[in-house]
Tab-separated table of C-alpha atoms and ligand atoms in Angstrom:
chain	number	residue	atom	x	y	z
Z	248	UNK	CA	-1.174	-27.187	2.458
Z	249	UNK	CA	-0.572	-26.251	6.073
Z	250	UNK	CA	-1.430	-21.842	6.329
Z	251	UNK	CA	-0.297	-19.735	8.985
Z	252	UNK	CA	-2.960	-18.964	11.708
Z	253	UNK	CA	-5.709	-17.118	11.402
Z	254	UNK	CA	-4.565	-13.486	12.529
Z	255	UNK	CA	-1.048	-13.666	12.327
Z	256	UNK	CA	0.978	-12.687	9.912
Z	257	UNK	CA	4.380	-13.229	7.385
Z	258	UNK	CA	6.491	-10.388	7.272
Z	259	UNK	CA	8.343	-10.565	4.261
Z	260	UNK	CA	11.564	-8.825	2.988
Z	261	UNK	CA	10.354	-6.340	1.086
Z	262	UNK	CA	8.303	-4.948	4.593
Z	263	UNK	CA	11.126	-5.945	6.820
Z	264	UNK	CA	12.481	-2.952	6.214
Z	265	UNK	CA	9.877	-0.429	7.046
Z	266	UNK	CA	9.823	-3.037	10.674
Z	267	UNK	CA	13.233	-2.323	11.400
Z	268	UNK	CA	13.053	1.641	10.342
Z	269	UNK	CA	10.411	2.120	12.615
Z	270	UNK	CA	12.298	-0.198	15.527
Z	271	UNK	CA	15.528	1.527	14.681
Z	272	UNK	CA	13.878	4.946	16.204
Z	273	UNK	CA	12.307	3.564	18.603
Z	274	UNK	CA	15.100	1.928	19.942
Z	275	UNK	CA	17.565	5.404	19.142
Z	276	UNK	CA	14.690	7.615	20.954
Z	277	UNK	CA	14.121	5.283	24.127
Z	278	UNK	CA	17.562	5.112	24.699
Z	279	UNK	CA	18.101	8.869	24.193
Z	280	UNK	CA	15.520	9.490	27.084
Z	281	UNK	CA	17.797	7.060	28.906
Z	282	UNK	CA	15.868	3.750	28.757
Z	283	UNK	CA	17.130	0.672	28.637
Z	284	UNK	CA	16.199	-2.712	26.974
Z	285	UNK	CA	14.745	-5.585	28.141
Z	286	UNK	CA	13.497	-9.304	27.513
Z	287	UNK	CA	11.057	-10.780	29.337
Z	288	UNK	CA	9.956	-14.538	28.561
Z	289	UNK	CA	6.375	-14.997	25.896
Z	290	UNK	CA	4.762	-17.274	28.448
Z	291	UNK	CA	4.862	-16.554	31.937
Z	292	UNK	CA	2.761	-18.605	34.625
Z	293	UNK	CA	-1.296	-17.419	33.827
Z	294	UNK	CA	-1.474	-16.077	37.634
Z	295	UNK	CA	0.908	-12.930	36.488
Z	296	UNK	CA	-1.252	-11.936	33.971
Z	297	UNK	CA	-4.833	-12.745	36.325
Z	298	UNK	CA	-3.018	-10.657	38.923
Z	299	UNK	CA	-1.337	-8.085	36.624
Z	300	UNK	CA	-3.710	-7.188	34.122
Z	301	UNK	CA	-6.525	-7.517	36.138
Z	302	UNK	CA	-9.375	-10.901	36.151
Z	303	UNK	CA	-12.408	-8.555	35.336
Z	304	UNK	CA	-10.549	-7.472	31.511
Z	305	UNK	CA	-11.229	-8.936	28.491
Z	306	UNK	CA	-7.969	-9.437	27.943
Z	307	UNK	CA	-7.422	-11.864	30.870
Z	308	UNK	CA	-11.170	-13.231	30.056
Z	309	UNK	CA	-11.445	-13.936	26.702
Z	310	UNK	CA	-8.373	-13.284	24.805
Z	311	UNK	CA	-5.610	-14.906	26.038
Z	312	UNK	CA	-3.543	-17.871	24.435
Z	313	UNK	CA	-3.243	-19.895	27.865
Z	314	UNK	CA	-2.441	-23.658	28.255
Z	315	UNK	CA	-1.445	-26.562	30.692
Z	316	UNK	CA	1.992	-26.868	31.144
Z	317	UNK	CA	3.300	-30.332	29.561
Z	318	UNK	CA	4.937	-32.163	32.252
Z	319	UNK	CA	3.845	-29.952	35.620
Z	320	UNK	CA	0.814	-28.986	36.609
Z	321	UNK	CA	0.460	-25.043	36.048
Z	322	UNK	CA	-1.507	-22.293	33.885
Z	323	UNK	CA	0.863	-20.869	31.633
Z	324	UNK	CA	-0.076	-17.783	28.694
Z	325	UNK	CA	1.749	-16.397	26.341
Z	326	UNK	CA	1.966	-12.829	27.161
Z	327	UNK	CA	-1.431	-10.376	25.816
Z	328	UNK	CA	0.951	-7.602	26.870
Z	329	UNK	CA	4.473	-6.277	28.402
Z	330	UNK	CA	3.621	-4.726	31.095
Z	331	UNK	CA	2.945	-7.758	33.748
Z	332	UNK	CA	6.164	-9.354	32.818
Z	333	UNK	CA	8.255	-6.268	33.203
Z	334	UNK	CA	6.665	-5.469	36.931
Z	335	UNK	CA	7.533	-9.409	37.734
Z	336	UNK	CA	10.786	-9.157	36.270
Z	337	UNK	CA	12.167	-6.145	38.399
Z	338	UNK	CA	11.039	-7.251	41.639
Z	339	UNK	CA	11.974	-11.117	40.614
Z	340	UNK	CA	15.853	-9.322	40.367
Z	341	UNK	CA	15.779	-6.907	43.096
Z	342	UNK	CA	15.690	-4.215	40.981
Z	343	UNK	CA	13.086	-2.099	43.572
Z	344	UNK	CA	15.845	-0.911	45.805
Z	345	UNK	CA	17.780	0.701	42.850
Z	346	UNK	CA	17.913	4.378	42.359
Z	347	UNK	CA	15.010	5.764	40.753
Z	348	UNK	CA	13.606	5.603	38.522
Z	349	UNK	CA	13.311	2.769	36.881
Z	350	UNK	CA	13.264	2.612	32.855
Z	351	UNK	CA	12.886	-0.090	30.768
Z	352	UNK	CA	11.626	-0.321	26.858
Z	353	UNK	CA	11.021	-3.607	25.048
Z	354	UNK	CA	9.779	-4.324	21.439
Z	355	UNK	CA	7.918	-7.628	21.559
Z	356	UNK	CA	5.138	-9.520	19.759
Z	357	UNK	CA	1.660	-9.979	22.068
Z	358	UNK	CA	-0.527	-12.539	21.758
Z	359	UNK	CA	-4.312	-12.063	21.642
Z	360	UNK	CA	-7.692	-13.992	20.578
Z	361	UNK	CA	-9.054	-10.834	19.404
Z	362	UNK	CA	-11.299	-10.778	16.216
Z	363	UNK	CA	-8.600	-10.310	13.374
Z	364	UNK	CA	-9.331	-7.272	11.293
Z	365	UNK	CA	-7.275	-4.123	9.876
Z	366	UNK	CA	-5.239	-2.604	12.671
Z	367	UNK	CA	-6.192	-6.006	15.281
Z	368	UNK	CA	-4.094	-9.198	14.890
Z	369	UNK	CA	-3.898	-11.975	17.169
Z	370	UNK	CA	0.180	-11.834	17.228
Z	371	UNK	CA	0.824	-8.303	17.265
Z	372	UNK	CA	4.174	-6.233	17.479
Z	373	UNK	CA	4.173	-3.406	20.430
Z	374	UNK	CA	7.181	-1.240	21.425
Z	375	UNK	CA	6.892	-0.467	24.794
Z	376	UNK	CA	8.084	1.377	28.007
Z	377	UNK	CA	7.824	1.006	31.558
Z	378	UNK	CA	9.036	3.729	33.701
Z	379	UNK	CA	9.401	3.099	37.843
Z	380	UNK	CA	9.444	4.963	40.950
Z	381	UNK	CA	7.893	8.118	40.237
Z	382	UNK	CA	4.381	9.361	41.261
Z	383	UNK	CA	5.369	12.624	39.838
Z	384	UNK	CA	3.675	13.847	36.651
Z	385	UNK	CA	7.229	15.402	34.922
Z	386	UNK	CA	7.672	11.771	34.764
Z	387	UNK	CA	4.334	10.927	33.161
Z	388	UNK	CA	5.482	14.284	31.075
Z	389	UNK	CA	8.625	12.863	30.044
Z	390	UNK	CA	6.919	9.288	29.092
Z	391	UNK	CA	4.549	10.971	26.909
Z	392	UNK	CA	7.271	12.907	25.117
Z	393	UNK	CA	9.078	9.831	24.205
Z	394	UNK	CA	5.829	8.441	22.754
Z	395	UNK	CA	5.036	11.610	20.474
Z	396	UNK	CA	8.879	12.029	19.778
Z	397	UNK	CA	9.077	9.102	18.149
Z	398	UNK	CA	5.620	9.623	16.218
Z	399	UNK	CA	7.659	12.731	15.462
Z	400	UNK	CA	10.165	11.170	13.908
Z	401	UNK	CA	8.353	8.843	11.926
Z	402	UNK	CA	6.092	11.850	10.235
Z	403	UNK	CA	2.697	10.636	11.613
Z	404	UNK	CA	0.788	14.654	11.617
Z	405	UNK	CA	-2.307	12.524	11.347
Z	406	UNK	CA	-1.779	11.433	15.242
Z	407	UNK	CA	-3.498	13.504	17.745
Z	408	UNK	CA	-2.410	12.772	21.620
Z	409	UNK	CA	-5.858	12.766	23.991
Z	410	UNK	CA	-5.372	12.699	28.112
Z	411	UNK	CA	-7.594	12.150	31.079
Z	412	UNK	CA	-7.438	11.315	34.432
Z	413	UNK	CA	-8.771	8.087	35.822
Z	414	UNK	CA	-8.575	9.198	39.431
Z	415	UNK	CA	-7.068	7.051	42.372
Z	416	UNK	CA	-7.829	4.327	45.039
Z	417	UNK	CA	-9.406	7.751	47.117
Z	418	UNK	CA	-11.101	9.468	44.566
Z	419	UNK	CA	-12.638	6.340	42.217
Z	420	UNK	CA	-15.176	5.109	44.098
Z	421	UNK	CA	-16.897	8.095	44.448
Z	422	UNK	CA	-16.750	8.517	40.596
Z	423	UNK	CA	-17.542	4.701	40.391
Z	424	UNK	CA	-20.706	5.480	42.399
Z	425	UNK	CA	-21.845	8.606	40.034
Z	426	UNK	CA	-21.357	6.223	36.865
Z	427	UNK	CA	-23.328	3.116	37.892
Z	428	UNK	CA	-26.192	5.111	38.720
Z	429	UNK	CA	-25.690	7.328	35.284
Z	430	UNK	CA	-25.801	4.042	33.315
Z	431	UNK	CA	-27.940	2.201	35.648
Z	432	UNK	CA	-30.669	4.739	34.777
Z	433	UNK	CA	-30.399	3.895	31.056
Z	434	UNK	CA	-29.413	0.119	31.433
Z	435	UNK	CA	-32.140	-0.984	28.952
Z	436	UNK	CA	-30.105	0.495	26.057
Z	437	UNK	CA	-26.855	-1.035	26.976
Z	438	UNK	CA	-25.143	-3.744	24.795
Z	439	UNK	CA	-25.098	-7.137	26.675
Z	440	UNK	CA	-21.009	-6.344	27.379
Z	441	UNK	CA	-21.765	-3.428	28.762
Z	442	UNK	CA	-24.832	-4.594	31.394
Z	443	UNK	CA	-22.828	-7.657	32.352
Z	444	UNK	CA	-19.765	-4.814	33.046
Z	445	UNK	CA	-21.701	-1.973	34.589
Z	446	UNK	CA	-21.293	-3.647	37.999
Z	447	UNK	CA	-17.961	-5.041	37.685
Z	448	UNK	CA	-16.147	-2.293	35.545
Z	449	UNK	CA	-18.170	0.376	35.031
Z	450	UNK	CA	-15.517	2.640	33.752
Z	451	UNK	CA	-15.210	0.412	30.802
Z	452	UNK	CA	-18.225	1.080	29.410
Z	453	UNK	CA	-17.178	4.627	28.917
Z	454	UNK	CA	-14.832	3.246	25.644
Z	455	UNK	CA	-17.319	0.587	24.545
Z	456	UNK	CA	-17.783	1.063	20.653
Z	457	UNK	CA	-21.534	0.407	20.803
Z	458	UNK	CA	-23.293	3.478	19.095
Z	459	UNK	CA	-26.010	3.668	21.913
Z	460	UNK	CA	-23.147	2.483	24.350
Z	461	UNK	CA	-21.150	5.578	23.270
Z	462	UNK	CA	-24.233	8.290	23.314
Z	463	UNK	CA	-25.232	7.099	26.686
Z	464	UNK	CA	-21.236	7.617	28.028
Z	465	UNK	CA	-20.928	11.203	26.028
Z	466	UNK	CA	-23.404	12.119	28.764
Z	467	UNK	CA	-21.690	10.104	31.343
Z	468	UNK	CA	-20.435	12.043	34.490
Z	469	UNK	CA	-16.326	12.939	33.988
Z	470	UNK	CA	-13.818	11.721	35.930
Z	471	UNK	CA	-11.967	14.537	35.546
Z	472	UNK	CA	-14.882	16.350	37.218
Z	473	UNK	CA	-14.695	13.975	40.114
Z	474	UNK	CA	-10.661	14.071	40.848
Z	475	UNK	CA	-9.265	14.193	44.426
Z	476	UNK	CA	-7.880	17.390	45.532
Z	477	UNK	CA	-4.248	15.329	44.951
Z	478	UNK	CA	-5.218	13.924	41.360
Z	479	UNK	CA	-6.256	17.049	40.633
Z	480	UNK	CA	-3.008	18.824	41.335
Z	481	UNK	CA	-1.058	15.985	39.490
Z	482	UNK	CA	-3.221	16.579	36.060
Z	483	UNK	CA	-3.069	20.418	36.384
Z	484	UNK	CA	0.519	20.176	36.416
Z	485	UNK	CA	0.609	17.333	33.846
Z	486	UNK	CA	-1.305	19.617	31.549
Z	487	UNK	CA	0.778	22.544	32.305
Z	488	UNK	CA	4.102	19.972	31.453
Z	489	UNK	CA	2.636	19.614	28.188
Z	490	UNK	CA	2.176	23.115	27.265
Z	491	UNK	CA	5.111	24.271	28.361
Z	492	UNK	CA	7.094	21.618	25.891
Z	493	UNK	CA	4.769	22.169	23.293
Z	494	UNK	CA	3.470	18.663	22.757
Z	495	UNK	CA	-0.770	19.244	21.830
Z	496	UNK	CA	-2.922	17.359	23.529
Z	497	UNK	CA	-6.840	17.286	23.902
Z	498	UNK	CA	-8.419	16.283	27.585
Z	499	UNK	CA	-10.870	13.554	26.612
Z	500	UNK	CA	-13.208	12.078	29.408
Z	501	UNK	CA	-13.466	8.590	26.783
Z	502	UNK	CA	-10.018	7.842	27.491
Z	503	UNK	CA	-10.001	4.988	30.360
Z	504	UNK	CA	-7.590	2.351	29.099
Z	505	UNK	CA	-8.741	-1.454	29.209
Z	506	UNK	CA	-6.494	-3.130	31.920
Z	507	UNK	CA	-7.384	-3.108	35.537
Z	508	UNK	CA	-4.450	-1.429	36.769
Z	509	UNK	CA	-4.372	2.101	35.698
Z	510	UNK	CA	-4.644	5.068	38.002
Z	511	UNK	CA	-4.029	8.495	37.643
Z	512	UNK	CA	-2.798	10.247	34.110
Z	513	UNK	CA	-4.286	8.056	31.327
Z	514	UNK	CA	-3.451	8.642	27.044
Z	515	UNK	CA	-3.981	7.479	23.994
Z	516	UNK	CA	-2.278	8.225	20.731
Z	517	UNK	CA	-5.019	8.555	17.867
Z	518	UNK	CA	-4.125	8.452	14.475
Z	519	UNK	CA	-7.045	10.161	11.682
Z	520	UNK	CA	-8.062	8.023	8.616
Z	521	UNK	CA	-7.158	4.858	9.489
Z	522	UNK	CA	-10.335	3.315	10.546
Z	523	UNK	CA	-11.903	1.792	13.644
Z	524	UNK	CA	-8.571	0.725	15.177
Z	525	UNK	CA	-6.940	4.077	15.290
Z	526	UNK	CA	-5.360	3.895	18.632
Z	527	UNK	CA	-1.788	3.361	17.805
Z	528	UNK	CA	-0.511	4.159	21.268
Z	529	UNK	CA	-2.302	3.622	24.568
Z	530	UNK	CA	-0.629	4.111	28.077
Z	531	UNK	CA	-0.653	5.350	31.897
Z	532	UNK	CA	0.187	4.794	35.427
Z	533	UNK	CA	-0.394	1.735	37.283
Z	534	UNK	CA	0.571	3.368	40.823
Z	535	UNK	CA	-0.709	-0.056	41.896
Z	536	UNK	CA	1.197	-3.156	40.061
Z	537	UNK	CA	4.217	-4.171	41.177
Z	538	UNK	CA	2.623	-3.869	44.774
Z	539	UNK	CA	0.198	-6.151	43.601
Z	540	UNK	CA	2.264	-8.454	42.601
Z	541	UNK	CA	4.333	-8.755	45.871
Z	542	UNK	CA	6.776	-6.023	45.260
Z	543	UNK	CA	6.941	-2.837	47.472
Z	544	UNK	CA	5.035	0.209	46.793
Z	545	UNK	CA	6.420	1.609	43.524
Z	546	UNK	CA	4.316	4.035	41.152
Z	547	UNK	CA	4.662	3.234	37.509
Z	548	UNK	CA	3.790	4.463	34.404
Z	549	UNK	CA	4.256	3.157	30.426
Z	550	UNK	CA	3.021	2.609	27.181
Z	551	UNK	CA	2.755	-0.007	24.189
Z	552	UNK	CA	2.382	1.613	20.762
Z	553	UNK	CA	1.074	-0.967	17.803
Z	554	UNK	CA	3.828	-1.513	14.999
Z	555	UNK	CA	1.558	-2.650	12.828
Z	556	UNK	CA	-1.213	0.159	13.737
Z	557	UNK	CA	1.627	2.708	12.561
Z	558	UNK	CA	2.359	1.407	9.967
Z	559	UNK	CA	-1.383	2.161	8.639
Z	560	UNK	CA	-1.004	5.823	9.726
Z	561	UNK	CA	2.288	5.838	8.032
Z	562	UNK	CA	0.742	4.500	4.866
Z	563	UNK	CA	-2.263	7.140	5.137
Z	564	UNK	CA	0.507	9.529	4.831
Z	565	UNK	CA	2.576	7.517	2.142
Z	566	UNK	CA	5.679	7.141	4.543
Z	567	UNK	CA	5.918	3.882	4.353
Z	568	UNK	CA	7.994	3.592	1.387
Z	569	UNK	CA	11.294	2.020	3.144
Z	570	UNK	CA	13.126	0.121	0.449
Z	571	UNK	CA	15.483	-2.848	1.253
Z	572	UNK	CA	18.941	-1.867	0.591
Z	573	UNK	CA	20.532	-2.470	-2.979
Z	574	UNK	CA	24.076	-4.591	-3.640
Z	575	UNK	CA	26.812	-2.164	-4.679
Z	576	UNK	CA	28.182	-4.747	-6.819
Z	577	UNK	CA	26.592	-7.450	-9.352
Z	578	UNK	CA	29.213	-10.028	-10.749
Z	579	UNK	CA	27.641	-12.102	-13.656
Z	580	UNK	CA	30.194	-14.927	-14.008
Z	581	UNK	CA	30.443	-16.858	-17.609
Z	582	UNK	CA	32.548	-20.484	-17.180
Z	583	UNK	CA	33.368	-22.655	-13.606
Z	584	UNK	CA	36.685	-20.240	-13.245
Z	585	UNK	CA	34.936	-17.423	-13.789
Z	586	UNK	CA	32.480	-18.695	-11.135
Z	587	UNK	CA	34.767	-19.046	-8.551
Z	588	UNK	CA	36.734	-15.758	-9.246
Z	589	UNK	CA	33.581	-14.166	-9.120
Z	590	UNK	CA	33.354	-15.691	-5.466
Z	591	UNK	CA	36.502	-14.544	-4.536
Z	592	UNK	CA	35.938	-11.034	-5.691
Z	593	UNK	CA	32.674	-11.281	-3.592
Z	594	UNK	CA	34.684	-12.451	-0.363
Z	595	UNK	CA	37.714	-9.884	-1.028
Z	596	UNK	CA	35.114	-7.516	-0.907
Z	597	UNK	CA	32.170	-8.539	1.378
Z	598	UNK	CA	35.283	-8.704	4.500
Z	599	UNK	CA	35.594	-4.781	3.625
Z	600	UNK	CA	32.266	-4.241	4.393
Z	601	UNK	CA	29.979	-4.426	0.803
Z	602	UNK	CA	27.354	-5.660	-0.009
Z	603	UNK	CA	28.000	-7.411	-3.064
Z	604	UNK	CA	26.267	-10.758	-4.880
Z	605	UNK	CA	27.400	-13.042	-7.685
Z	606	UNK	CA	25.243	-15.153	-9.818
Z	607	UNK	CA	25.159	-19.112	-8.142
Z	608	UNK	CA	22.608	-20.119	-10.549
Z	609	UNK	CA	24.736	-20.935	-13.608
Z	610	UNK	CA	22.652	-19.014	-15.838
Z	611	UNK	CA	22.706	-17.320	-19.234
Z	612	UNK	CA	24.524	-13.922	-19.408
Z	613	UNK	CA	21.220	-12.721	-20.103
Z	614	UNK	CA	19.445	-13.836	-17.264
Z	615	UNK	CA	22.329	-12.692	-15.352
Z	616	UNK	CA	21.903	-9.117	-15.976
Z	617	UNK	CA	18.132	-9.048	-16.052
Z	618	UNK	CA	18.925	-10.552	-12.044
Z	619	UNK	CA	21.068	-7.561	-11.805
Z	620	UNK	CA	18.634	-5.388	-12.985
Z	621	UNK	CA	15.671	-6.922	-10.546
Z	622	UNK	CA	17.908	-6.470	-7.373
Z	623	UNK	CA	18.716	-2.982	-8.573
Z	624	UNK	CA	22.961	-3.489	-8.361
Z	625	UNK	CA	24.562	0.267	-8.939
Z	626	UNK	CA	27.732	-1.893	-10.751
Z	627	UNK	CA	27.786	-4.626	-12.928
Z	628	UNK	CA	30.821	-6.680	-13.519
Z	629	UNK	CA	31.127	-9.452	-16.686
Z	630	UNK	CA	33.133	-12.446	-16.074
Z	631	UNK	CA	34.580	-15.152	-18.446
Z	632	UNK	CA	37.849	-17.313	-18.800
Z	633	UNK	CA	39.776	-14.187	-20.754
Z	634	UNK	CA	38.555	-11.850	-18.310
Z	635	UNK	CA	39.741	-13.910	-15.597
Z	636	UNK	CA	43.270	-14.861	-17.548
Z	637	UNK	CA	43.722	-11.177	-17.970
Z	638	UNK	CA	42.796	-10.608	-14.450
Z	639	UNK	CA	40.714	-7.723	-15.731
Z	640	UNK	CA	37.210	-6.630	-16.568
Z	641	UNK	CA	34.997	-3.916	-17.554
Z	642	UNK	CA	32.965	-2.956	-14.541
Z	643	UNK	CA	29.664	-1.221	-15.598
Z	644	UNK	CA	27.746	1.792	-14.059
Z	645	UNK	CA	24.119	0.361	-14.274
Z	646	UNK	CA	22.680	4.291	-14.273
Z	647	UNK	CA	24.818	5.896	-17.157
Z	648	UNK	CA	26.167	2.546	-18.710
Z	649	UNK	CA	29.623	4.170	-18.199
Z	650	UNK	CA	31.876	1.483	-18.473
Z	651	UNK	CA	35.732	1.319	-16.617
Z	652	UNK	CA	38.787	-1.169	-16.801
Z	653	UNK	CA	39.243	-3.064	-13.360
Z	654	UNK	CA	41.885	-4.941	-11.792
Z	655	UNK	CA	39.816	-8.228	-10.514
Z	656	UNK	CA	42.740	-8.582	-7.668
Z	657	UNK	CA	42.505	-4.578	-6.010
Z	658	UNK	CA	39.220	-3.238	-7.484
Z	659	UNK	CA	36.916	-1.399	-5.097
Z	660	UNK	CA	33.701	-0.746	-5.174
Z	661	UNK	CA	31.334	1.822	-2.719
X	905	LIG	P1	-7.755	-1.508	21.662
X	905	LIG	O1	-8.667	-0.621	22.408
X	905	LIG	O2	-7.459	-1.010	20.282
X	905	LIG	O3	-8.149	-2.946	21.708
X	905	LIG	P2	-6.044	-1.933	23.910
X	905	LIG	O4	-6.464	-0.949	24.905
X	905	LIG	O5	-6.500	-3.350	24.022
X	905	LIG	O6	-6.355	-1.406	22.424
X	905	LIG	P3	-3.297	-1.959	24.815
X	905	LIG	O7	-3.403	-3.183	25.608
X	905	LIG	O8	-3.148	-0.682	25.507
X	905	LIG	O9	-4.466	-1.896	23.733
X	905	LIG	O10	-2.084	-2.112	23.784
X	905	LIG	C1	-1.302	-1.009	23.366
X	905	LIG	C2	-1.317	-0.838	21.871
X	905	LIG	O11	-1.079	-2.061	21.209
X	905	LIG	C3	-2.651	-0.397	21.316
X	905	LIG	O12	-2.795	0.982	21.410
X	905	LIG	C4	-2.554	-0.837	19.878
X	905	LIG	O13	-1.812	0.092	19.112
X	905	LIG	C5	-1.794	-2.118	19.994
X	905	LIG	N1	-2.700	-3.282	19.983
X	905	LIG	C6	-3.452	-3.755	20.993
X	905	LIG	N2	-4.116	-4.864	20.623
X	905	LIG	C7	-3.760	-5.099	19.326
X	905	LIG	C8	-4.093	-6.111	18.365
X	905	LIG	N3	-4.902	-7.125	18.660
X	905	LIG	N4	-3.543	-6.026	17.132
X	905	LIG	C9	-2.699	-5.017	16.799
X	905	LIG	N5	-2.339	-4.051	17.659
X	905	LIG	C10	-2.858	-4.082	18.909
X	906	LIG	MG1	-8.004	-4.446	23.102
């Protein structure tokens, strides 16, 4: 027996449902704060994602799904994340020169070789935005209002938004400087991650999940204590944004994001009581992409928020109760003529719009209705050959057992 690979998953009908509620308002609130879809390919050449992401992630170093092309000789990966793709795709269609900004939302599945665990898949389902052309932090304001409006919507009081500021090209290495030696002084009690990264990403190891890891970086110098007069200004008036729309947010120095090309306003959406992988939305600006990837200079900023990490939050809560939808109509047909009048009934009335089903089994009247009963039909309607010479039949409220006399030709149901 072949099985699905390890960390991905089947999404079956009965959870299809709660997937497409939870699309539906994304897609309804993206577009409401005027964003528009798009598809970018799942591979892409490996160099986009090197470039994009950033070479010294784990991400680009150990995670990704990335293979020889079969018949030319190139590095192609199927996509960890959205954001790469998105940045090629806009300056690959001259989309820089437009007027700005820019915004684009996709919901796509990611690929990762992550450890598979509750909340951490190695397909995984994000829905994501990517706003352009704006270094101004009523942008970064507005992104972060789409992201809570739609935990809004979906009922999720167990998710608390935490900010910070990572600082820019100007004010970093300064910070970078006042970490190293912070760390450096306490290397010996470092994980082996962390003491291969504390040259090559320091800021990294102020998220690393290491107990010691973490009580060494809740001493760690802040960046927020080491901002640029200009980065300064930007989270000041970021925070005062927030306020003044009422969206609650703590300032958390722990919040540095794991790809390479964040600057500036960083967030994370953390949900309570769902264990270690409680981030179910993680975003910020990345002033430096898309001129890193041979496009002009163009500030951006975006998020990608975990389907499947909400819909733990959302069971913590017990909203994730989304039923699939129930036929109006359940023929049970007795007899071959009765079989196909029940299949004309259902055509008459599936071209007006209902969803209605008919037995195709050619079983007993008694499994028929049990069927019925399973799918959870609000109307019943019994078939044979004197129903069908009569062209009438008794259709049957399944709640009250209230039955009526129908005309099989002109009967409607809701
Ligand atoms: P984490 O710290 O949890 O690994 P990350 O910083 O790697 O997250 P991002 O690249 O920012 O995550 O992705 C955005 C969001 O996508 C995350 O906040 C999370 O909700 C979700 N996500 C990331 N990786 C996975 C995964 N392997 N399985 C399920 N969801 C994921
Ligand atoms: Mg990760």
């Amino acid at each position: 027996m072949i099985q699905r690979i390890k960390g991905t998953m089947d999404i079956l009908p009965n959870e299809t449902p709660l997937f497409r509620y939870i699309e539906g308002i994304m897609r309804e609130e993206a577009e409401k704060y005027g964003y528009g879809e798009i598809r970018t390919p799942t591979f892409e050449n490996t160099e986009l994602f090197v470039r994009g992401v950033g070479d010294t992630t784990d991400v680009v170093q150990k995670e990704m799904y990335t293979f020889a092309d079969r018949d030319e000789n190139r590095s192609i990966s199927l996509r960890p994340e959205g954001t790469a793709s998105v940045a090629r795709a806009i300056i690959e269609n001259g989309k820089c020169s437009d007027p700005m900004p820019l915004k684009y939302y996709y919901i796509i599945s990611c690929f990762r070789h992550e450890k598979p665990q509750a909340g951490r898949s190695r397909e995984f389902f994000q829905f994501g935005t990517e706003t352009f052309g704006s270094d101004n932090p009523a942008s970064d304001a507005t992104v972060i209002s789409l992201a809570a409006s739609v935990l809004r919507r979906l009922g999720l009081k167990n998710v608390k938004l935490h900010i910070n500021s990572i600082g820019c090209k100007e004010c970093r290495p300064v910070y970078r400087e006042a970490l190293v030696k912070h760390f450096d002084a306490k290397k010996g009690c470092l994980c082996d991650s962390c003491k291969d990264r504390l040259n090559k990403n320091p800021l990294r190891l102020l998220d690393c999940k290491n107990p010691d890891c973490h009580a060494i970086a809740l001493e760690a110098p802040r960046t927020v204590d080491h901002l640029c007069p200009e980065c300064e200004g930007k989270f000041k008036m970021l925070c005062s944004a927030l306020d003044a729309m009422g969206i609650d947010y703590v300032v958390d120095p722990s919040i540095v994001r794991g790809l390479d090309y964040y600057t500036g306003a960083v967030f994370e959406f953390i949900a309570e009581g769902i264990g270690a992988q409680s981030t179910v939305c993680g975003g910020g600006r990345y002033d430096g992409l898309v001129e890193s990837l041979g496009g002009p200079r163009l500030s951006g900023i975006g998020f990608g928020m975990g389907i499947t990490r909400l819909i733990l939050a959302m069971r913590e809560l017990g909203l994730d109760n989304i039923t699939p939808p129930t036929p109006s109509l359940y023929i049970a047909a007795l007899g071959e003529r009765a079989q196909i009048e029940a299949l004309k009934i259902c055509e008459r009335l599936r071209r007006a719009g209902k969803y209605v089903e008919c037995d195709v089994v050619g079983r007993s009247l008694k499994a028929q209705m049990k069927y019925a009963n399973k799918i959870g039909a609000a109307y019943t309607l019994i078939i044979g050959d004197s129903e069908v010479e009569a062209g009438r039949a008794q259709l049957r409220n399944m709640m009250d057992g209230e039955q009526t006399e129908v005309l099989l030709d002109s009967f409607d149901v809701l």
